[in-house]
C-alpha atoms as a printed R data frame, in Angstrom:
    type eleno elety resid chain resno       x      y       z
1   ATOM     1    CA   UNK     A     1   0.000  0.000   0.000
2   ATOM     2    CA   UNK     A     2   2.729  2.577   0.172
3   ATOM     3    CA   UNK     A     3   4.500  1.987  -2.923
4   ATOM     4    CA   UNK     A     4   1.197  3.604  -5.038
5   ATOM     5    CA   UNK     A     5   1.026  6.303  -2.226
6   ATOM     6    CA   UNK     A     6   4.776  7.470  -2.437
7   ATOM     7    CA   UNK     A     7   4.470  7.186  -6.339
8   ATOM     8    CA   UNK     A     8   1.663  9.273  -5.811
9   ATOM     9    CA   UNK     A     9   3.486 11.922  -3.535
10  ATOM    10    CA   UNK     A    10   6.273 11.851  -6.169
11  ATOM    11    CA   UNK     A    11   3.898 12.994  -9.116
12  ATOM    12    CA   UNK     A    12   2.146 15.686  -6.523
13  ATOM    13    CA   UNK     A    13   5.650 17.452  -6.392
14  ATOM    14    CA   UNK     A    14   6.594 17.279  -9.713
15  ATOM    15    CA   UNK     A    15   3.139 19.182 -10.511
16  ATOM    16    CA   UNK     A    16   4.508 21.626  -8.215
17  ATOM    17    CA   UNK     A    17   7.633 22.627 -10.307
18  ATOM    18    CA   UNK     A    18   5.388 23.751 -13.278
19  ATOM    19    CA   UNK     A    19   5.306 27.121 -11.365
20  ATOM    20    CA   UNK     A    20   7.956 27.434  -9.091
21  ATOM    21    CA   UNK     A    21   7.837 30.263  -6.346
22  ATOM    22    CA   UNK     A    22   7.621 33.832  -6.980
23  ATOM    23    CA   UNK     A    23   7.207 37.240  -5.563
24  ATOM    24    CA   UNK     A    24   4.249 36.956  -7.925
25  ATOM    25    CA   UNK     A    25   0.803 35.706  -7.459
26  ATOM    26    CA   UNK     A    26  -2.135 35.516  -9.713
27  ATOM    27    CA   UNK     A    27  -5.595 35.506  -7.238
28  ATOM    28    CA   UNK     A    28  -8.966 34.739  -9.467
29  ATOM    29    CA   UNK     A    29 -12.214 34.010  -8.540
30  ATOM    30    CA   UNK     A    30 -12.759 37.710  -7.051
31  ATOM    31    CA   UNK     A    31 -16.180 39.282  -6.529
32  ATOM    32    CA   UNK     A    32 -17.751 41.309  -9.326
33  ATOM    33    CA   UNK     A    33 -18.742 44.561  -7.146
34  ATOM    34    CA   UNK     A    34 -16.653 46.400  -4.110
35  ATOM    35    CA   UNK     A    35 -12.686 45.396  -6.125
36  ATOM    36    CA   UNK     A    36 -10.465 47.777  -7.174
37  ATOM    37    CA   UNK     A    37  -6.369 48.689  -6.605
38  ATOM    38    CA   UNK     A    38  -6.914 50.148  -3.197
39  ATOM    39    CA   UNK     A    39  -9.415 47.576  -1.629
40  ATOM    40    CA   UNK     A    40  -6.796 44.490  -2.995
41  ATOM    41    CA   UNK     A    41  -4.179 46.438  -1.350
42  ATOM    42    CA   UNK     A    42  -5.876 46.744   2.229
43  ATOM    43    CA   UNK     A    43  -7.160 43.179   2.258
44  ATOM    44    CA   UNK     A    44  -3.773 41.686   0.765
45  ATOM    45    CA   UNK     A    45  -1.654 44.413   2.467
46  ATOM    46    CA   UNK     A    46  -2.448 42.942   5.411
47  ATOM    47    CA   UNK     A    47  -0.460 39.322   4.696
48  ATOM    48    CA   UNK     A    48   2.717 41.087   3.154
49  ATOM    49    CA   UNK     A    49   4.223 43.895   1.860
50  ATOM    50    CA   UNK     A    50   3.099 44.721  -1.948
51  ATOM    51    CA   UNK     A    51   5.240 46.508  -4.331
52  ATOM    52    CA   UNK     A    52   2.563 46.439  -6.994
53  ATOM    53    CA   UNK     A    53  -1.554 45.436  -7.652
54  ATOM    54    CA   UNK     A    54  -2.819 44.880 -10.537
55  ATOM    55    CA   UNK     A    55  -6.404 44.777 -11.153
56  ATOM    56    CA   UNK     A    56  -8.230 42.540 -13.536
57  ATOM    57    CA   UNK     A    57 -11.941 42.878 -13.242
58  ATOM    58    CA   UNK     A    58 -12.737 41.606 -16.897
59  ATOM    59    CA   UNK     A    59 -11.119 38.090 -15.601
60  ATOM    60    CA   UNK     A    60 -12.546 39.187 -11.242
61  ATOM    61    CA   UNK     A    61  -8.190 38.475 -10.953
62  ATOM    62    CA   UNK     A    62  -5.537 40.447  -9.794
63  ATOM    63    CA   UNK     A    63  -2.116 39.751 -10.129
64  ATOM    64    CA   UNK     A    64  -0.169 40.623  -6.850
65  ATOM    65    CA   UNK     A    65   3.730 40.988  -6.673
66  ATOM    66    CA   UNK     A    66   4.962 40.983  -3.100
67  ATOM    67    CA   UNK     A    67   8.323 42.230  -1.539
68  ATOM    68    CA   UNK     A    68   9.945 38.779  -1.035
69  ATOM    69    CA   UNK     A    69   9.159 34.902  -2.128
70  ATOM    70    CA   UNK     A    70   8.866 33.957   1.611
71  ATOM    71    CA   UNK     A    71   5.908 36.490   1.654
72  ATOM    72    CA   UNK     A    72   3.991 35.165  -1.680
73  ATOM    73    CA   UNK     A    73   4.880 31.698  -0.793
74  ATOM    74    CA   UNK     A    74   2.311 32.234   2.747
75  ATOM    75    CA   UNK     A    75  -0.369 33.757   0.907
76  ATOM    76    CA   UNK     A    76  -0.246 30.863  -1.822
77  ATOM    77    CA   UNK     A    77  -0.175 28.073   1.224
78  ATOM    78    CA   UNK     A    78  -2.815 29.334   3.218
79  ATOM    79    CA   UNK     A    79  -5.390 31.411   0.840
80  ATOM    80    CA   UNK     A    80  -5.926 29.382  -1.895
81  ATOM    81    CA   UNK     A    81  -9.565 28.013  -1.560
82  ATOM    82    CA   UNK     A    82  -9.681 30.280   1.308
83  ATOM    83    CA   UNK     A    83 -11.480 33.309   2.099
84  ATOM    84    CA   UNK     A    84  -8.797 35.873   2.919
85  ATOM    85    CA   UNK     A    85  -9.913 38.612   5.535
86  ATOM    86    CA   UNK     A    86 -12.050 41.037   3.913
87  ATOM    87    CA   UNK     A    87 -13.517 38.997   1.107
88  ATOM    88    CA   UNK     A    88 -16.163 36.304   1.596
89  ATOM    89    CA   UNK     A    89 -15.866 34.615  -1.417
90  ATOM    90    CA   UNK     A    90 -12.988 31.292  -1.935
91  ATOM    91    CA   UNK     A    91 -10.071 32.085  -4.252
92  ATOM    92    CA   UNK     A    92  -7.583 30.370  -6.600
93  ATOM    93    CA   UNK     A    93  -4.426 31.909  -5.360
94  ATOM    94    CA   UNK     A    94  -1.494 30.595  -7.558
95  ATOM    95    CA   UNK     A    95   2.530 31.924  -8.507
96  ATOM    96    CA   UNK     A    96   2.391 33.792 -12.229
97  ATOM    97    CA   UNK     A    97   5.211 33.119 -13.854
98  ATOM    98    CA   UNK     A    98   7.989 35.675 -13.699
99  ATOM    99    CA   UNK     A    99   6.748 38.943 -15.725
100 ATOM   100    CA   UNK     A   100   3.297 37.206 -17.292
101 ATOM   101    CA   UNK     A   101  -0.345 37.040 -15.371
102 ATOM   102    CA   UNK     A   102  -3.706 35.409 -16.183
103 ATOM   103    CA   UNK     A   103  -4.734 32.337 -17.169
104 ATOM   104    CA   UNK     A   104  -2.657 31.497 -20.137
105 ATOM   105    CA   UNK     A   105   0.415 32.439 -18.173
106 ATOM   106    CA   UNK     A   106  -0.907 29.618 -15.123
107 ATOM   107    CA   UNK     A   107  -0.604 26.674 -17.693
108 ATOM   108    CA   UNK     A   108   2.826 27.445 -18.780
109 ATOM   109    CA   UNK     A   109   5.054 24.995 -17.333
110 ATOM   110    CA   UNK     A   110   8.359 26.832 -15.568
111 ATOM   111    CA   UNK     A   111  12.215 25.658 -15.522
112 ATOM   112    CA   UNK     A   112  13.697 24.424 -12.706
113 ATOM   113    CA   UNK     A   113  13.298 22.071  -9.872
114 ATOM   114    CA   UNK     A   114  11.117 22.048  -6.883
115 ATOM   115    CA   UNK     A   115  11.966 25.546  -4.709
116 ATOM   116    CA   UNK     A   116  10.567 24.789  -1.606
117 ATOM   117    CA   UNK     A   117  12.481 27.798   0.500
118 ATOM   118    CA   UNK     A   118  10.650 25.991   3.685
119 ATOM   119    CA   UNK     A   119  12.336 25.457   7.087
120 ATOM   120    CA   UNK     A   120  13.112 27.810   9.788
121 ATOM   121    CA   UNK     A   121  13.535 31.407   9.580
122 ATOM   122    CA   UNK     A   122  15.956 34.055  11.286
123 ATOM   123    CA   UNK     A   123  13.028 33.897  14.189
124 ATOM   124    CA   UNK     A   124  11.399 31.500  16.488
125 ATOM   125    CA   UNK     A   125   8.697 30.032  14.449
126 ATOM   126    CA   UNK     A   126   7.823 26.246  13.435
127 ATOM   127    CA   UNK     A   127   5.861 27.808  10.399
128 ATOM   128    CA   UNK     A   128   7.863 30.364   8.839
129 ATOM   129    CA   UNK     A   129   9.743 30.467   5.691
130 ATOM   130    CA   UNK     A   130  13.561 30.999   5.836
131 ATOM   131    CA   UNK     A   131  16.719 29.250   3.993
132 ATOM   132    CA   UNK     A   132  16.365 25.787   5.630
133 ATOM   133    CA   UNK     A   133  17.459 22.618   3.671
134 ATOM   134    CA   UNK     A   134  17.656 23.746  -0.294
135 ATOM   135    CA   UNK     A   135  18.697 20.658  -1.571
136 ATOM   136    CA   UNK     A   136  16.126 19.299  -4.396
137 ATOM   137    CA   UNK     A   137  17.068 16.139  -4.983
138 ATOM   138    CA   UNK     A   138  14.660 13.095  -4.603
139 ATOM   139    CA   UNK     A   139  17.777 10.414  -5.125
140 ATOM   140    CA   UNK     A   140  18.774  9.258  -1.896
141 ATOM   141    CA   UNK     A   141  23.192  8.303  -1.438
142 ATOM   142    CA   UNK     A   142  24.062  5.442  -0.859
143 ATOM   143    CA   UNK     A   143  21.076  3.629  -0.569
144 ATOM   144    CA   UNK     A   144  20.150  5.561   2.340
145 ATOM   145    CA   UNK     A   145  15.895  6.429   2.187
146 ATOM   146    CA   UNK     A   146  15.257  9.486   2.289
147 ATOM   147    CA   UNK     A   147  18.741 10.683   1.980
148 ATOM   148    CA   UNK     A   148  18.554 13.291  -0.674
149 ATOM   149    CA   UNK     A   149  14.925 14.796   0.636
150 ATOM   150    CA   UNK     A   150  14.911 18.223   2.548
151 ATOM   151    CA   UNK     A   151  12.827 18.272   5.365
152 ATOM   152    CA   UNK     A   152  10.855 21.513   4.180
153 ATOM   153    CA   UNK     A   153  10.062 18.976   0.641
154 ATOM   154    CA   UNK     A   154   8.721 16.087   3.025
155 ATOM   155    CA   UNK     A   155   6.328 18.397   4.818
156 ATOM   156    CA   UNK     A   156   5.449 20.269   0.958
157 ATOM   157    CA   UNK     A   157   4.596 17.057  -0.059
158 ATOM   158    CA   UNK     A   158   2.668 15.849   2.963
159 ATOM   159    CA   UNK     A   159   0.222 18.757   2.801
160 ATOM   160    CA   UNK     A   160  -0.052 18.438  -1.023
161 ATOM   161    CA   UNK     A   161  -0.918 14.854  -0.614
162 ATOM   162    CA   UNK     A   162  -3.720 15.854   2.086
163 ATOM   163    CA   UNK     A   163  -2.143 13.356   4.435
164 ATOM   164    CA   UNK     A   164  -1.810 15.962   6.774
165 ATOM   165    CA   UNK     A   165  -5.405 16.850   8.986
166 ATOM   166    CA   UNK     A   166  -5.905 20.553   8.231
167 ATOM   167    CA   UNK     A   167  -4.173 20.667   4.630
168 ATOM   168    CA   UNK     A   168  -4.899 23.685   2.723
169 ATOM   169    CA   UNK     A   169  -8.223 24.672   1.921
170 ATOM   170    CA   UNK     A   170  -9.823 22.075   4.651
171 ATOM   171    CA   UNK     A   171  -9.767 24.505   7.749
172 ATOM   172    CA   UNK     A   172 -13.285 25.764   7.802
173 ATOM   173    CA   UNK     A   173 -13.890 29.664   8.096
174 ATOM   174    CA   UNK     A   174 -15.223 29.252  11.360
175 ATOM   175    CA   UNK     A   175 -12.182 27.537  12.968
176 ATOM   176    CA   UNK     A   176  -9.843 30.205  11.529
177 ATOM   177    CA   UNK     A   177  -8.849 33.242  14.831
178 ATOM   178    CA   UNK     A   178  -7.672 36.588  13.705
179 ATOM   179    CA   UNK     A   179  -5.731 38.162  16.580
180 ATOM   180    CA   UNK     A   180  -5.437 42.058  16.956
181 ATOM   181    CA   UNK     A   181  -3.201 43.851  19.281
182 ATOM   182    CA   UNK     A   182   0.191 41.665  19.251
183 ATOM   183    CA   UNK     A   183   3.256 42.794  20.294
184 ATOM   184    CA   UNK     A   184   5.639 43.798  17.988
185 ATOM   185    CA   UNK     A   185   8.028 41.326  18.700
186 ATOM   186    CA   UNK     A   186   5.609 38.268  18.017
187 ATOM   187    CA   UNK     A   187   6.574 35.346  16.031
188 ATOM   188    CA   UNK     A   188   4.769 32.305  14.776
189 ATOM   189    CA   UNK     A   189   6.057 30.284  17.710
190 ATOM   190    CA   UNK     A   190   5.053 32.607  20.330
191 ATOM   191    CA   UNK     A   191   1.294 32.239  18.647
192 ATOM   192    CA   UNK     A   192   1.609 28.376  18.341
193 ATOM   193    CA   UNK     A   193   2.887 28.450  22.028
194 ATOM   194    CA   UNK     A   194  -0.124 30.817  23.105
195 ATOM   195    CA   UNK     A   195  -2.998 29.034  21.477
196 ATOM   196    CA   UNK     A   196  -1.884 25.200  21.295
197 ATOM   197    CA   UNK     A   197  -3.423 24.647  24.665
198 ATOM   198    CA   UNK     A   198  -6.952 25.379  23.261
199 ATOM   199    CA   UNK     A   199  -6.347 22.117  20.747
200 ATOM   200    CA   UNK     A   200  -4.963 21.066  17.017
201 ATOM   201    CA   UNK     A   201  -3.455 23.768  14.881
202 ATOM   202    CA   UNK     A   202  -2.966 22.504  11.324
203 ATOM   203    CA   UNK     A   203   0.899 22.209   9.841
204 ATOM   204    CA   UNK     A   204   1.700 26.224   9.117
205 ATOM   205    CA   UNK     A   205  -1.928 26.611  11.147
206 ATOM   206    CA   UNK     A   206   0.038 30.323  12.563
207 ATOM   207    CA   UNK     A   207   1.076 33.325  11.536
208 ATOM   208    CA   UNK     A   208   2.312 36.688  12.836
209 ATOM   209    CA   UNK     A   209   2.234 39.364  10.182
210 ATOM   210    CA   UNK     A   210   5.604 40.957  10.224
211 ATOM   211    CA   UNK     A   211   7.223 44.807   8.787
212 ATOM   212    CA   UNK     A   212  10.181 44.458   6.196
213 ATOM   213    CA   UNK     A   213  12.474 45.275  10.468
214 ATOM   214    CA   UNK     A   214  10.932 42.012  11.211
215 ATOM   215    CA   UNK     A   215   8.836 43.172  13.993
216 ATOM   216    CA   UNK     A   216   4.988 41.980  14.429
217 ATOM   217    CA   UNK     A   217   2.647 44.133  12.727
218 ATOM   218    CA   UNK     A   218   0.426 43.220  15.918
219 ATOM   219    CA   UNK     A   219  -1.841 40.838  13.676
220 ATOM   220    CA   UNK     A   220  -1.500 37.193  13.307
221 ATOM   221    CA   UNK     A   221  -3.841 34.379  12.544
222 ATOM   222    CA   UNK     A   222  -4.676 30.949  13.726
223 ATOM   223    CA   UNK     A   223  -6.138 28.223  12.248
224 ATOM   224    CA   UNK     A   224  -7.768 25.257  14.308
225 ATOM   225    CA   UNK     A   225  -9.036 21.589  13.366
226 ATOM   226    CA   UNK     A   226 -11.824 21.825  16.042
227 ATOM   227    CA   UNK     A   227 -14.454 24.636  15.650
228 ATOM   228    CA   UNK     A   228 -15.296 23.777  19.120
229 ATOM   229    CA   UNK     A   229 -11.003 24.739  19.812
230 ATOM   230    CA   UNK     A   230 -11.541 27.783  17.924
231 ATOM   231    CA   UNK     A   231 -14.146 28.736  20.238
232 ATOM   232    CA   UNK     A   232 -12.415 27.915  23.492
233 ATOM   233    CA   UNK     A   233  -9.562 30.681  22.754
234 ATOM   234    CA   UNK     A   234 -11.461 33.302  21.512
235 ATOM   235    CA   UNK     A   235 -13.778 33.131  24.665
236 ATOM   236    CA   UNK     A   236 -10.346 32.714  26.904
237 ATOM   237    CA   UNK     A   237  -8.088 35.156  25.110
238 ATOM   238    CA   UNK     A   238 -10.421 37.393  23.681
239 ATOM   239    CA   UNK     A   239  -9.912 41.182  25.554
240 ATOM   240    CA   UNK     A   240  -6.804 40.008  27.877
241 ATOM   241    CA   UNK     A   241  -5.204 43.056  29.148
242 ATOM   242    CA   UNK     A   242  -1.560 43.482  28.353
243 ATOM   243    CA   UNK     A   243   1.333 44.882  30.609
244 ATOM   244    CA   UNK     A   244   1.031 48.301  29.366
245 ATOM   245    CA   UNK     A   245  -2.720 48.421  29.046
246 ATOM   246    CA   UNK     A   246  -3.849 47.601  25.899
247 ATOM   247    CA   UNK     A   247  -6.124 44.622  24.961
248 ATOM   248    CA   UNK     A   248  -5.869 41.402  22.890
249 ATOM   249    CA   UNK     A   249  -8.242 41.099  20.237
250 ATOM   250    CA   UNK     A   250  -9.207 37.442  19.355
251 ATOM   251    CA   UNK     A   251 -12.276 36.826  17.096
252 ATOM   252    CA   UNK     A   252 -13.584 34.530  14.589
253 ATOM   253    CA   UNK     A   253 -12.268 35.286  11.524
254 ATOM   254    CA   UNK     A   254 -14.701 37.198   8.883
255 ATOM   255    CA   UNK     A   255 -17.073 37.361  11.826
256 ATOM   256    CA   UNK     A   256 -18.713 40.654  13.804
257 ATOM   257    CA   UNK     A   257 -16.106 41.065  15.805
258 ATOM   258    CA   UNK     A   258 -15.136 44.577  14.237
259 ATOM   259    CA   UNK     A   259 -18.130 46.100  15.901
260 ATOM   260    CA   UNK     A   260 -16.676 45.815  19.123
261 ATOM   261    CA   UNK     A   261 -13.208 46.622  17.667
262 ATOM   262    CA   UNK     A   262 -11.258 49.986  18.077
């Protein structure tokens, strides 16, 4: 049984070369009313730092070029067939190939191996993107199994495969926390260390927006397998007073919760 499934795994991640990582990303499926430049900036803004929008409302796309590959490569992981904050529709959020957007563009097959770019970054953090392991070779030396697979390729391939619970695009809306009010030198660990206690968080299930300084925009997300999890933090963590005052916000994401927000 897991000859067919690593054959399988092996076919998933040579899909993924087609279009290989990029500060650019082509997003379709927008709505038809309420899109233009300076709404895709504030709701995309708000997962890295754009350098340029580009709107497409014959096609409802946008193509999206973002300040660094670790940036794009988030927003491709965890908002395709999602609803990103601010829109309540599901999009296709794919890389365009270097200088070229729209649909054409998405079925041209790119050079190059696999660029996974995953591992551990310059900060604490289980789910961000730094250098890691770049080697791209599926040949193992000397026999050995697994011997020429990066860790950061093993976990790509995992959550491509859907092996892992919470893949992308199976974390329903309402088990998804958006978190207001960080400190500004919050990481994705310090989230996964806060909000693990409430229950399962997905593989790359955190994330604490950062400025190009690398300090915590004071947003971050948080992604559950239980709604029931989800729940359980917002009603413990939501409004907890910080040293100097200031309140957490914790709230189902896309919900009311910016009523009560300041």
């Amino acid at each position: 049984p897991s000859r067919p499934r690593a054959l399988t795994l092996f076919r998933g991640a040579r899909a993924m070369a087609e279009v290989p990582p990029s500060e650019k990303v082509y997003v379709t499926g927008l709505p038809e009313d309420g899109m233009d430049e300076a709404m895709l900036k504030t709701v995309f803004g708000a997962y890295g730092t754009l350098k340029e929008v580009r709107h497409l409302p014959s096609t409802k796309a946008c193509l999206l070029t973002f300040a660094s590959v670790s940036e794009a490569k988030w927003v491709v992981e965890n908002l395709d067939g999602n609803m990103p904050e601010g829109i309540a529709v599901c999009l296709s959020v794919k890389y365009s190939p270097a200088g070229r957007g729209g649909p054409a563009a998405q079925k041209t097959g790119g050079g190059g191996g696999w660029n996974t770019g995953g591992g551990w970054n310059t900060r604490q953090g289980p789910y961000s993107d730094g250098q890691g392991n770049t080697q791209n070779n599926w040949t193992g030396g000397g026999g050995a199994v697994g011997g020429g697979v990066s860790i950061s390729m093993l976990k790509q391939t995992l959550r491509q495969s859907g092996l892992l619970p919470g893949s992308k695009g199976t974390v329903p809306p309402q088990n998804q926390l958006y978190i207001r009010g960080l400190p500004g030198d919050t990481a994705d660990g310090d989230l996964h260390e806060l909000f693990a206690p409430f229950g399962a968080i997905p593989s790359k299930g955190v994330k604490a927006m950062l400025n190009d300084d690398g300090s915590c925009k004071g947003i971050g997300f948080v992604d559950f397998l239980d709604e029931a999890d989800a729940q359980a933090a917002v009603t413990a963590m939501n409004g907890a007073i910080l040293t100097d005052g200031s309140s957490l916000g914790v709230h189902i994401k896309n919900s009311t919760r910016k009523q009560g927000e300041k």
